[in-house]
PDB file of C-alpha atoms and ligand atoms in Angstrom:
ATOM      1  CA  MET V   1      76.320 117.527  95.457  1.00 52.00           C
ATOM      2  CA  GLY V   2      73.338 115.604  96.897  1.00 69.00           C
ATOM      3  CA  ILE V   3      72.742 111.905  97.305  1.00 79.00           C
ATOM      4  CA  GLU V   4      72.443 109.731  94.215  1.00 86.00           C
ATOM      5  CA  ARG V   5      71.134 106.218  93.899  1.00 86.00           C
ATOM      6  CA  LEU V   6      72.074 103.093  92.016  1.00 85.00           C
ATOM      7  CA  SER V   7      70.227  99.776  92.068  1.00 85.00           C
ATOM      8  CA  TYR V   8      72.248  96.632  92.420  1.00 82.00           C
ATOM      9  CA  GLY V   9      70.312  93.373  92.710  1.00 80.00           C
ATOM     10  CA  ASP V  10      67.745  94.003  95.410  1.00 78.00           C
ATOM     11  CA  GLU V  11      69.988  96.616  96.979  1.00 79.00           C
ATOM     12  CA  VAL V  12      69.901 100.364  96.404  1.00 83.00           C
ATOM     13  CA  PHE V  13      73.195 102.096  97.010  1.00 86.00           C
ATOM     14  CA  GLU V  14      72.963 105.707  98.105  1.00 86.00           C
ATOM     15  CA  TYR V  15      76.121 107.601  97.445  1.00 90.00           C
ATOM     16  CA  GLU V  16      77.601 111.032  97.348  1.00 89.00           C
ATOM     17  CA  VAL V  17      79.954 112.135  94.596  1.00 89.00           C
ATOM     18  CA  ILE V  18      82.850 114.411  95.416  1.00 87.00           C
ATOM     19  CA  VAL V  19      84.963 115.942  92.679  1.00 88.00           C
ATOM     20  CA  ARG V  20      88.639 115.804  93.504  1.00 87.00           C
ATOM     21  CA  ARG V  21      91.030 117.717  91.363  1.00 85.00           C
ATOM     22  CA  ASP V  22      93.990 115.876  92.816  1.00 85.00           C
ATOM     23  CA  LEU V  23      92.743 112.554  91.445  1.00 82.00           C
ATOM     24  CA  THR V  24      94.102 111.854  88.024  1.00 78.00           C
ATOM     25  CA  ASN V  25      92.519 108.810  86.522  1.00 78.00           C
ATOM     26  CA  LYS V  26      90.508 106.652  88.878  1.00 87.00           C
ATOM     27  CA  VAL V  27      87.214 106.869  90.680  1.00 91.00           C
ATOM     28  CA  GLN V  28      87.665 105.971  94.361  1.00 91.00           C
ATOM     29  CA  ILE V  29      84.988 104.554  96.632  1.00 92.00           C
ATOM     30  CA  HIS V  30      84.820 104.685 100.435  1.00 89.00           C
ATOM     31  CA  VAL V  31      82.195 103.448 102.835  1.00 87.00           C
ATOM     32  CA  HIS V  32      82.069 105.603 105.959  1.00 81.00           C
ATOM     33  CA  PRO V  33      81.333 104.228 109.430  1.00 74.00           C
ATOM     34  CA  ASN V  34      77.901 105.876 109.210  1.00 73.00           C
ATOM     35  CA  GLY V  35      77.110 103.844 106.083  1.00 76.00           C
ATOM     36  CA  LEU V  36      77.465 106.678 103.582  1.00 82.00           C
ATOM     37  CA  ILE V  37      79.077 105.646 100.326  1.00 89.00           C
ATOM     38  CA  GLN V  38      81.422 108.356  99.123  1.00 90.00           C
ATOM     39  CA  VAL V  39      82.609 108.347  95.541  1.00 92.00           C
ATOM     40  CA  ASP V  40      85.583 110.546  94.735  1.00 92.00           C
ATOM     41  CA  LYS V  41      85.900 111.284  91.038  1.00 91.00           C
ATOM     42  CA  PRO V  42      88.502 113.108  89.043  1.00 91.00           C
ATOM     43  CA  ASP V  43      87.356 116.307  87.372  1.00 86.00           C
ATOM     44  CA  GLY V  44      87.123 114.689  83.953  1.00 85.00           C
ATOM     45  CA  ALA V  45      85.044 111.643  84.908  1.00 88.00           C
ATOM     46  CA  ASN V  46      81.345 111.669  84.090  1.00 89.00           C
ATOM     47  CA  GLU V  47      78.283 110.032  85.587  1.00 88.00           C
ATOM     48  CA  SER V  48      78.637 106.823  83.634  1.00 90.00           C
ATOM     49  CA  ASP V  49      82.258 106.434  84.798  1.00 91.00           C
ATOM     50  CA  VAL V  50      81.021 106.733  88.359  1.00 91.00           C
ATOM     51  CA  LYS V  51      78.228 104.176  87.874  1.00 92.00           C
ATOM     52  CA  LYS V  52      80.621 101.815  86.145  1.00 92.00           C
ATOM     53  CA  ALA V  53      83.059 102.047  89.055  1.00 93.00           C
ATOM     54  CA  ILE V  54      80.277 101.378  91.556  1.00 92.00           C
ATOM     55  CA  ARG V  55      78.999  98.361  89.634  1.00 91.00           C
ATOM     56  CA  LYS V  56      82.495  96.978  89.352  1.00 92.00           C
ATOM     57  CA  ARG V  57      82.992  97.117  93.119  1.00 91.00           C
ATOM     58  CA  ALA V  58      79.376  96.402  94.031  1.00 91.00           C
ATOM     59  CA  ARG V  59      80.118  93.212  95.972  1.00 89.00           C
ATOM     60  CA  TRP V  60      82.768  94.908  98.063  1.00 89.00           C
ATOM     61  CA  ILE V  61      80.458  97.880  98.710  1.00 91.00           C
ATOM     62  CA  LYS V  62      77.647  95.544  99.716  1.00 89.00           C
ATOM     63  CA  THR V  63      79.913  93.766 102.196  1.00 86.00           C
ATOM     64  CA  GLN V  64      81.042  97.063 103.726  1.00 87.00           C
ATOM     65  CA  VAL V  65      77.484  98.340 103.976  1.00 86.00           C
ATOM     66  CA  ASP V  66      76.393  95.066 105.617  1.00 84.00           C
ATOM     67  CA  ILE V  67      79.203  95.343 108.151  1.00 83.00           C
ATOM     68  CA  VAL V  68      78.147  98.894 109.009  1.00 82.00           C
ATOM     69  CA  ARG V  69      74.547  97.764 109.392  1.00 80.00           C
ATOM     70  CA  ASP V  70      75.552  94.893 111.643  1.00 78.00           C
ATOM     71  CA  MET V  71      77.711  97.198 113.736  1.00 76.00           C
ATOM     72  CA  ARG V  72      74.766  99.467 114.292  1.00 75.00           C
ATOM     73  CA  ALA V  73      72.513  96.555 115.162  1.00 72.00           C
ATOM     74  CA  HIS V  74      75.168  95.288 117.554  1.00 69.00           C
ATOM     75  CA  ALA V  75      75.467  98.629 119.265  1.00 69.00           C
ATOM     76  CA  LEU V  76      72.141  97.678 120.819  1.00 72.00           C
ATOM     77  CA  PRO V  77      72.157  94.954 123.466  1.00 77.00           C
ATOM     78  CA  ARG V  78      71.926  91.526 121.911  1.00 83.00           C
ATOM     79  CA  GLU V  79      68.695  89.719 122.407  1.00 88.00           C
ATOM     80  CA  TYR V  80      69.649  86.155 121.488  1.00 93.00           C
ATOM     81  CA  VAL V  81      66.476  85.609 119.520  1.00 93.00           C
ATOM     82  CA  SER V  82      65.839  83.910 116.193  1.00 95.00           C
ATOM     83  CA  GLY V  83      66.920  85.995 113.222  1.00 92.00           C
ATOM     84  CA  GLU V  84      69.769  87.792 114.984  1.00 91.00           C
ATOM     85  CA  THR V  85      73.131  87.659 113.199  1.00 89.00           C
ATOM     86  CA  HIS V  86      76.152  85.960 114.764  1.00 92.00           C
ATOM     87  CA  PHE V  87      79.562  85.294 113.260  1.00 93.00           C
ATOM     88  CA  TYR V  88      81.551  82.100 112.852  1.00 96.00           C
ATOM     89  CA  LEU V  89      84.833  81.891 110.899  1.00 96.00           C
ATOM     90  CA  GLY V  90      84.118  85.223 109.243  1.00 92.00           C
ATOM     91  CA  ARG V  91      80.676  84.286 108.019  1.00 91.00           C
ATOM     92  CA  ARG V  92      77.381  85.641 109.189  1.00 89.00           C
ATOM     93  CA  TYR V  93      74.833  83.166 110.439  1.00 94.00           C
ATOM     94  CA  ARG V  94      71.252  83.738 111.463  1.00 94.00           C
ATOM     95  CA  LEU V  95      70.422  82.457 114.889  1.00 96.00           C
ATOM     96  CA  LYS V  96      67.560  79.995 115.188  1.00 97.00           C
ATOM     97  CA  ILE V  97      66.266  79.217 118.639  1.00 97.00           C
ATOM     98  CA  GLU V  98      64.314  76.043 119.159  1.00 96.00           C
ATOM     99  CA  GLN V  99      62.635  74.669 122.198  1.00 94.00           C
ATOM    100  CA  SER V 100      64.346  71.440 123.159  1.00 91.00           C
ATOM    101  CA  SER V 101      62.141  68.505 123.968  1.00 89.00           C
ATOM    102  CA  SER V 102      64.755  67.088 126.362  1.00 90.00           C
ATOM    103  CA  PRO V 103      66.424  68.844 129.320  1.00 90.00           C
ATOM    104  CA  LEU V 104      69.649  69.047 127.288  1.00 92.00           C
ATOM    105  CA  SER V 105      70.801  72.013 125.208  1.00 94.00           C
ATOM    106  CA  SER V 106      72.634  71.766 121.920  1.00 94.00           C
ATOM    107  CA  THR V 107      74.081  74.039 119.271  1.00 96.00           C
ATOM    108  CA  LYS V 108      74.830  73.167 115.683  1.00 95.00           C
ATOM    109  CA  LEU V 109      75.489  74.735 112.314  1.00 95.00           C
ATOM    110  CA  LEU V 110      72.711  73.781 109.975  1.00 93.00           C
ATOM    111  CA  ALA V 111      71.931  75.132 106.512  1.00 89.00           C
ATOM    112  CA  GLY V 112      73.640  78.469 107.111  1.00 90.00           C
ATOM    113  CA  ARG V 113      72.147  78.919 110.547  1.00 96.00           C
ATOM    114  CA  ILE V 114      73.336  78.491 114.090  1.00 97.00           C
ATOM    115  CA  VAL V 115      70.604  76.399 115.625  1.00 97.00           C
ATOM    116  CA  VAL V 116      70.380  76.511 119.410  1.00 97.00           C
ATOM    117  CA  GLU V 117      68.064  74.066 121.102  1.00 96.00           C
ATOM    118  CA  VAL V 118      67.288  74.822 124.727  1.00 95.00           C
ATOM    119  CA  PRO V 119      64.532  73.922 127.117  1.00 94.00           C
ATOM    120  CA  ASN V 120      62.556  77.089 127.932  1.00 89.00           C
ATOM    121  CA  PRO V 121      64.642  79.548 125.895  1.00 91.00           C
ATOM    122  CA  ASN V 122      65.456  82.929 127.403  1.00 92.00           C
ATOM    123  CA  VAL V 123      68.228  85.479 126.844  1.00 92.00           C
ATOM    124  CA  ASP V 124      70.534  84.248 129.612  1.00 93.00           C
ATOM    125  CA  ARG V 125      70.172  80.617 128.735  1.00 94.00           C
ATOM    126  CA  VAL V 126      70.735  81.097 125.010  1.00 96.00           C
ATOM    127  CA  ARG V 127      73.690  83.421 125.636  1.00 94.00           C
ATOM    128  CA  GLY V 128      75.271  80.834 127.947  1.00 95.00           C
ATOM    129  CA  VAL V 129      74.757  77.956 125.534  1.00 96.00           C
ATOM    130  CA  LEU V 130      76.117  79.980 122.638  1.00 96.00           C
ATOM    131  CA  ARG V 131      79.171  81.092 124.616  1.00 95.00           C
ATOM    132  CA  ARG V 132      79.936  77.503 125.489  1.00 96.00           C
ATOM    133  CA  TRP V 133      79.614  76.508 121.850  1.00 97.00           C
ATOM    134  CA  TYR V 134      82.002  79.253 120.685  1.00 97.00           C
ATOM    135  CA  LYS V 135      84.492  78.171 123.325  1.00 97.00           C
ATOM    136  CA  GLU V 136      84.318  74.543 122.203  1.00 97.00           C
ATOM    137  CA  ARG V 137      84.665  75.535 118.553  1.00 97.00           C
ATOM    138  CA  ALA V 138      87.566  77.825 119.514  1.00 98.00           C
ATOM    139  CA  ALA V 139      89.374  75.059 121.417  1.00 97.00           C
ATOM    140  CA  ASP V 140      89.035  72.756 118.435  1.00 97.00           C
ATOM    141  CA  TYR V 141      89.557  75.096 115.480  1.00 98.00           C
ATOM    142  CA  LEU V 142      92.095  77.511 116.966  1.00 98.00           C
ATOM    143  CA  GLY V 143      94.002  74.543 118.402  1.00 97.00           C
ATOM    144  CA  ARG V 144      94.254  72.959 114.967  1.00 97.00           C
ATOM    145  CA  ARG V 145      95.280  76.217 113.253  1.00 97.00           C
ATOM    146  CA  LEU V 146      97.878  76.844 115.948  1.00 97.00           C
ATOM    147  CA  GLU V 147      99.446  73.480 115.229  1.00 96.00           C
ATOM    148  CA  ILE V 148      99.479  74.127 111.471  1.00 96.00           C
ATOM    149  CA  VAL V 149     100.847  77.660 111.688  1.00 96.00           C
ATOM    150  CA  ALA V 150     103.449  76.679 114.327  1.00 96.00           C
ATOM    151  CA  SER V 151     104.668  73.680 112.335  1.00 95.00           C
ATOM    152  CA  ASP V 152     105.960  76.109 109.730  1.00 91.00           C
ATOM    153  CA  MET V 153     108.145  78.094 112.132  1.00 94.00           C
ATOM    154  CA  ARG V 154     111.660  76.904 112.730  1.00 94.00           C
ATOM    155  CA  TRP V 155     111.966  78.518 116.139  1.00 94.00           C
ATOM    156  CA  VAL V 156     108.962  76.659 117.523  1.00 93.00           C
ATOM    157  CA  ASP V 157     110.030  73.172 118.666  1.00 91.00           C
ATOM    158  CA  GLU V 158     106.727  72.122 120.010  1.00 92.00           C
ATOM    159  CA  THR V 159     103.232  73.600 119.631  1.00 92.00           C
ATOM    160  CA  PRO V 160     102.749  75.849 122.664  1.00 93.00           C
ATOM    161  CA  HIS V 161     100.035  75.217 125.180  1.00 92.00           C
ATOM    162  CA  LEU V 162      96.849  77.102 124.259  1.00 94.00           C
ATOM    163  CA  ARG V 163      94.640  78.786 126.825  1.00 96.00           C
ATOM    164  CA  LEU V 164      91.306  80.400 126.045  1.00 97.00           C
ATOM    165  CA  THR V 165      90.223  83.433 128.031  1.00 95.00           C
ATOM    166  CA  THR V 166      87.468  85.869 127.191  1.00 92.00           C
ATOM    167  CA  MET V 167      89.002  89.342 126.947  1.00 89.00           C
ATOM    168  CA  LYS V 168      87.289  92.650 126.279  1.00 85.00           C
ATOM    169  CA  ARG V 169      89.716  94.212 123.807  1.00 85.00           C
ATOM    170  CA  GLN V 170      92.422  91.694 123.044  1.00 91.00           C
ATOM    171  CA  TRP V 171      92.624  88.802 120.624  1.00 95.00           C
ATOM    172  CA  GLY V 172      95.555  87.096 122.224  1.00 94.00           C
ATOM    173  CA  ASN V 173      98.799  87.318 124.081  1.00 92.00           C
ATOM    174  CA  CYS V 174     101.944  85.378 124.658  1.00 92.00           C
ATOM    175  CA  SER V 175     103.336  85.043 128.183  1.00 90.00           C
ATOM    176  CA  PRO V 176     107.083  85.222 128.922  1.00 85.00           C
ATOM    177  CA  ASN V 177     107.067  81.473 129.568  1.00 87.00           C
ATOM    178  CA  GLY V 178     105.694  80.838 126.081  1.00 88.00           C
ATOM    179  CA  GLU V 179     102.081  80.124 126.798  1.00 92.00           C
ATOM    180  CA  ILE V 180      99.634  81.468 124.252  1.00 95.00           C
ATOM    181  CA  THR V 181      96.274  82.805 125.350  1.00 96.00           C
ATOM    182  CA  LEU V 182      93.579  83.474 122.794  1.00 97.00           C
ATOM    183  CA  ASN V 183      90.202  85.082 123.029  1.00 97.00           C
ATOM    184  CA  PRO V 184      87.590  82.435 122.108  1.00 97.00           C
ATOM    185  CA  ALA V 185      85.793  85.180 120.131  1.00 96.00           C
ATOM    186  CA  LEU V 186      88.619  84.908 117.602  1.00 97.00           C
ATOM    187  CA  VAL V 187      86.821  81.880 116.152  1.00 98.00           C
ATOM    188  CA  LYS V 188      84.229  84.354 114.850  1.00 97.00           C
ATOM    189  CA  ALA V 189      86.851  85.970 112.594  1.00 96.00           C
ATOM    190  CA  PRO V 190      87.839  84.942 109.051  1.00 95.00           C
ATOM    191  CA  ARG V 191      90.629  82.387 108.800  1.00 96.00           C
ATOM    192  CA  ASP V 192      93.270  84.799 107.492  1.00 96.00           C
ATOM    193  CA  CYS V 193      92.635  87.001 110.536  1.00 96.00           C
ATOM    194  CA  ILE V 194      92.923  83.990 112.846  1.00 98.00           C
ATOM    195  CA  ASP V 195      96.211  82.987 111.243  1.00 97.00           C
ATOM    196  CA  TYR V 196      97.467  86.563 111.557  1.00 97.00           C
ATOM    197  CA  VAL V 197      96.827  86.575 115.332  1.00 97.00           C
ATOM    198  CA  LEU V 198      98.450  83.146 115.689  1.00 97.00           C
ATOM    199  CA  THR V 199     101.459  84.238 113.646  1.00 97.00           C
ATOM    200  CA  HIS V 200     101.782  87.398 115.740  1.00 96.00           C
ATOM    201  CA  GLU V 201     101.773  85.436 119.004  1.00 96.00           C
ATOM    202  CA  LEU V 202     104.119  82.736 117.687  1.00 96.00           C
ATOM    203  CA  CYS V 203     106.595  85.409 116.575  1.00 96.00           C
ATOM    204  CA  HIS V 204     106.679  86.503 120.216  1.00 95.00           C
ATOM    205  CA  LEU V 205     108.221  83.148 121.084  1.00 94.00           C
ATOM    206  CA  ARG V 206     111.331  84.441 119.379  1.00 94.00           C
ATOM    207  CA  GLU V 207     110.966  88.212 119.787  1.00 94.00           C
ATOM    208  CA  HIS V 208     109.296  88.986 123.081  1.00 91.00           C
ATOM    209  CA  HIS V 209     108.675  92.686 122.475  1.00 91.00           C
ATOM    210  CA  HIS V 210     107.139  94.834 119.768  1.00 91.00           C
ATOM    211  CA  GLY V 211     110.495  96.058 118.518  1.00 93.00           C
ATOM    212  CA  LEU V 212     111.829  96.332 114.989  1.00 95.00           C
ATOM    213  CA  GLU V 213     113.044  92.711 114.967  1.00 96.00           C
ATOM    214  CA  PHE V 214     109.590  91.542 115.910  1.00 96.00           C
ATOM    215  CA  TYR V 215     107.940  93.344 112.999  1.00 96.00           C
ATOM    216  CA  GLN V 216     110.633  92.154 110.609  1.00 97.00           C
ATOM    217  CA  LEU V 217     109.987  88.591 111.665  1.00 97.00           C
ATOM    218  CA  LEU V 218     106.224  89.047 111.396  1.00 97.00           C
ATOM    219  CA  ALA V 219     106.545  90.560 107.910  1.00 97.00           C
ATOM    220  CA  SER V 220     108.795  87.711 106.814  1.00 97.00           C
ATOM    221  CA  ARG V 221     106.097  85.231 107.820  1.00 95.00           C
ATOM    222  CA  LEU V 222     103.119  87.270 106.667  1.00 96.00           C
ATOM    223  CA  PRO V 223     104.018  90.021 104.177  1.00 95.00           C
ATOM    224  CA  ASN V 224     100.439  91.369 104.061  1.00 94.00           C
ATOM    225  CA  TRP V 225      99.900  91.375 107.838  1.00 94.00           C
ATOM    226  CA  LYS V 226      98.958  95.073 107.894  1.00 92.00           C
ATOM    227  CA  ALA V 227      96.041  94.586 105.531  1.00 91.00           C
ATOM    228  CA  VAL V 228      94.823  91.550 107.471  1.00 93.00           C
ATOM    229  CA  LYS V 229      95.179  93.403 110.771  1.00 92.00           C
ATOM    230  CA  SER V 230      93.124  96.338 109.533  1.00 88.00           C
ATOM    231  CA  LYS V 231      90.445  93.937 108.311  1.00 88.00           C
ATOM    232  CA  LEU V 232      90.324  92.355 111.775  1.00 91.00           C
ATOM    233  CA  ASP V 233      90.323  95.781 113.459  1.00 88.00           C
ATOM    234  CA  SER V 234      87.397  96.874 111.330  1.00 83.00           C
ATOM    235  CA  MET V 235      85.394  93.852 112.495  1.00 85.00           C
ATOM    236  CA  ALA V 236      86.464  93.987 116.143  1.00 87.00           C
ATOM    237  CA  GLU V 237      83.346  95.714 117.389  1.00 81.00           C
ATOM    238  CA  LEU V 238      81.218  93.050 115.755  1.00 83.00           C
ATOM    239  CA  LEU V 239      83.174  90.081 116.992  1.00 89.00           C
ATOM    240  CA  LEU V 240      84.182  91.061 120.515  1.00 85.00           C
ATOM    241  CA  VAL V 241      80.696  90.776 121.931  1.00 72.00           C
TER     242      VAL V 241
HETATM  243 ZN1   ZN D   1     102.236  91.328 120.414  1.00 75.20          ZN
END
């Protein structure tokens, strides 16, 4: 079937249509990890049905395509230069590096950008300053969310102590003595994903293993946890850097 194209705003979607006899009434759209948009259509659907379905889900497709693009860009070593994309609370921000006129460094969110001011910018310095900023934001934001999420759980008497530790593949864990450790990179994730990780760890204060009771408790607190988890999993490569 070849690749077809559809313009949407200043974006051109390239997609491949696959006819599926097992589909009865709806056109389905997938975005593959290589960026290819696959449109599955039932036998009876025509080209305008396909285009209509794409237009209807255009924003979602655009987001998925952007994520794939970012993933590919992030597969390369980060350079910590102006224009590079970094995440904060699920949103993408462009990095802006400025030469600081004082010996002090600073980082702030300004007009949709993360502005890092450093004397004599270079990769190591900017990376260090940015890491520190994420850790500070994590201590503040994750600490506040932890308090809010915990306050709603009857089995938690007192908000547990929060530790932040950079981990390669883990968002958090809960020690047998009830201390919660979170990866500061979690502050790059959307809020529902943050709350999911917090809820997961707080459920461990009552159910210490990943048994049936644990998942029942988790589902009672967060009925859609599976969807949120898969959203977080799909972004992991982007955020855990
Ligand atoms: Zn767990």
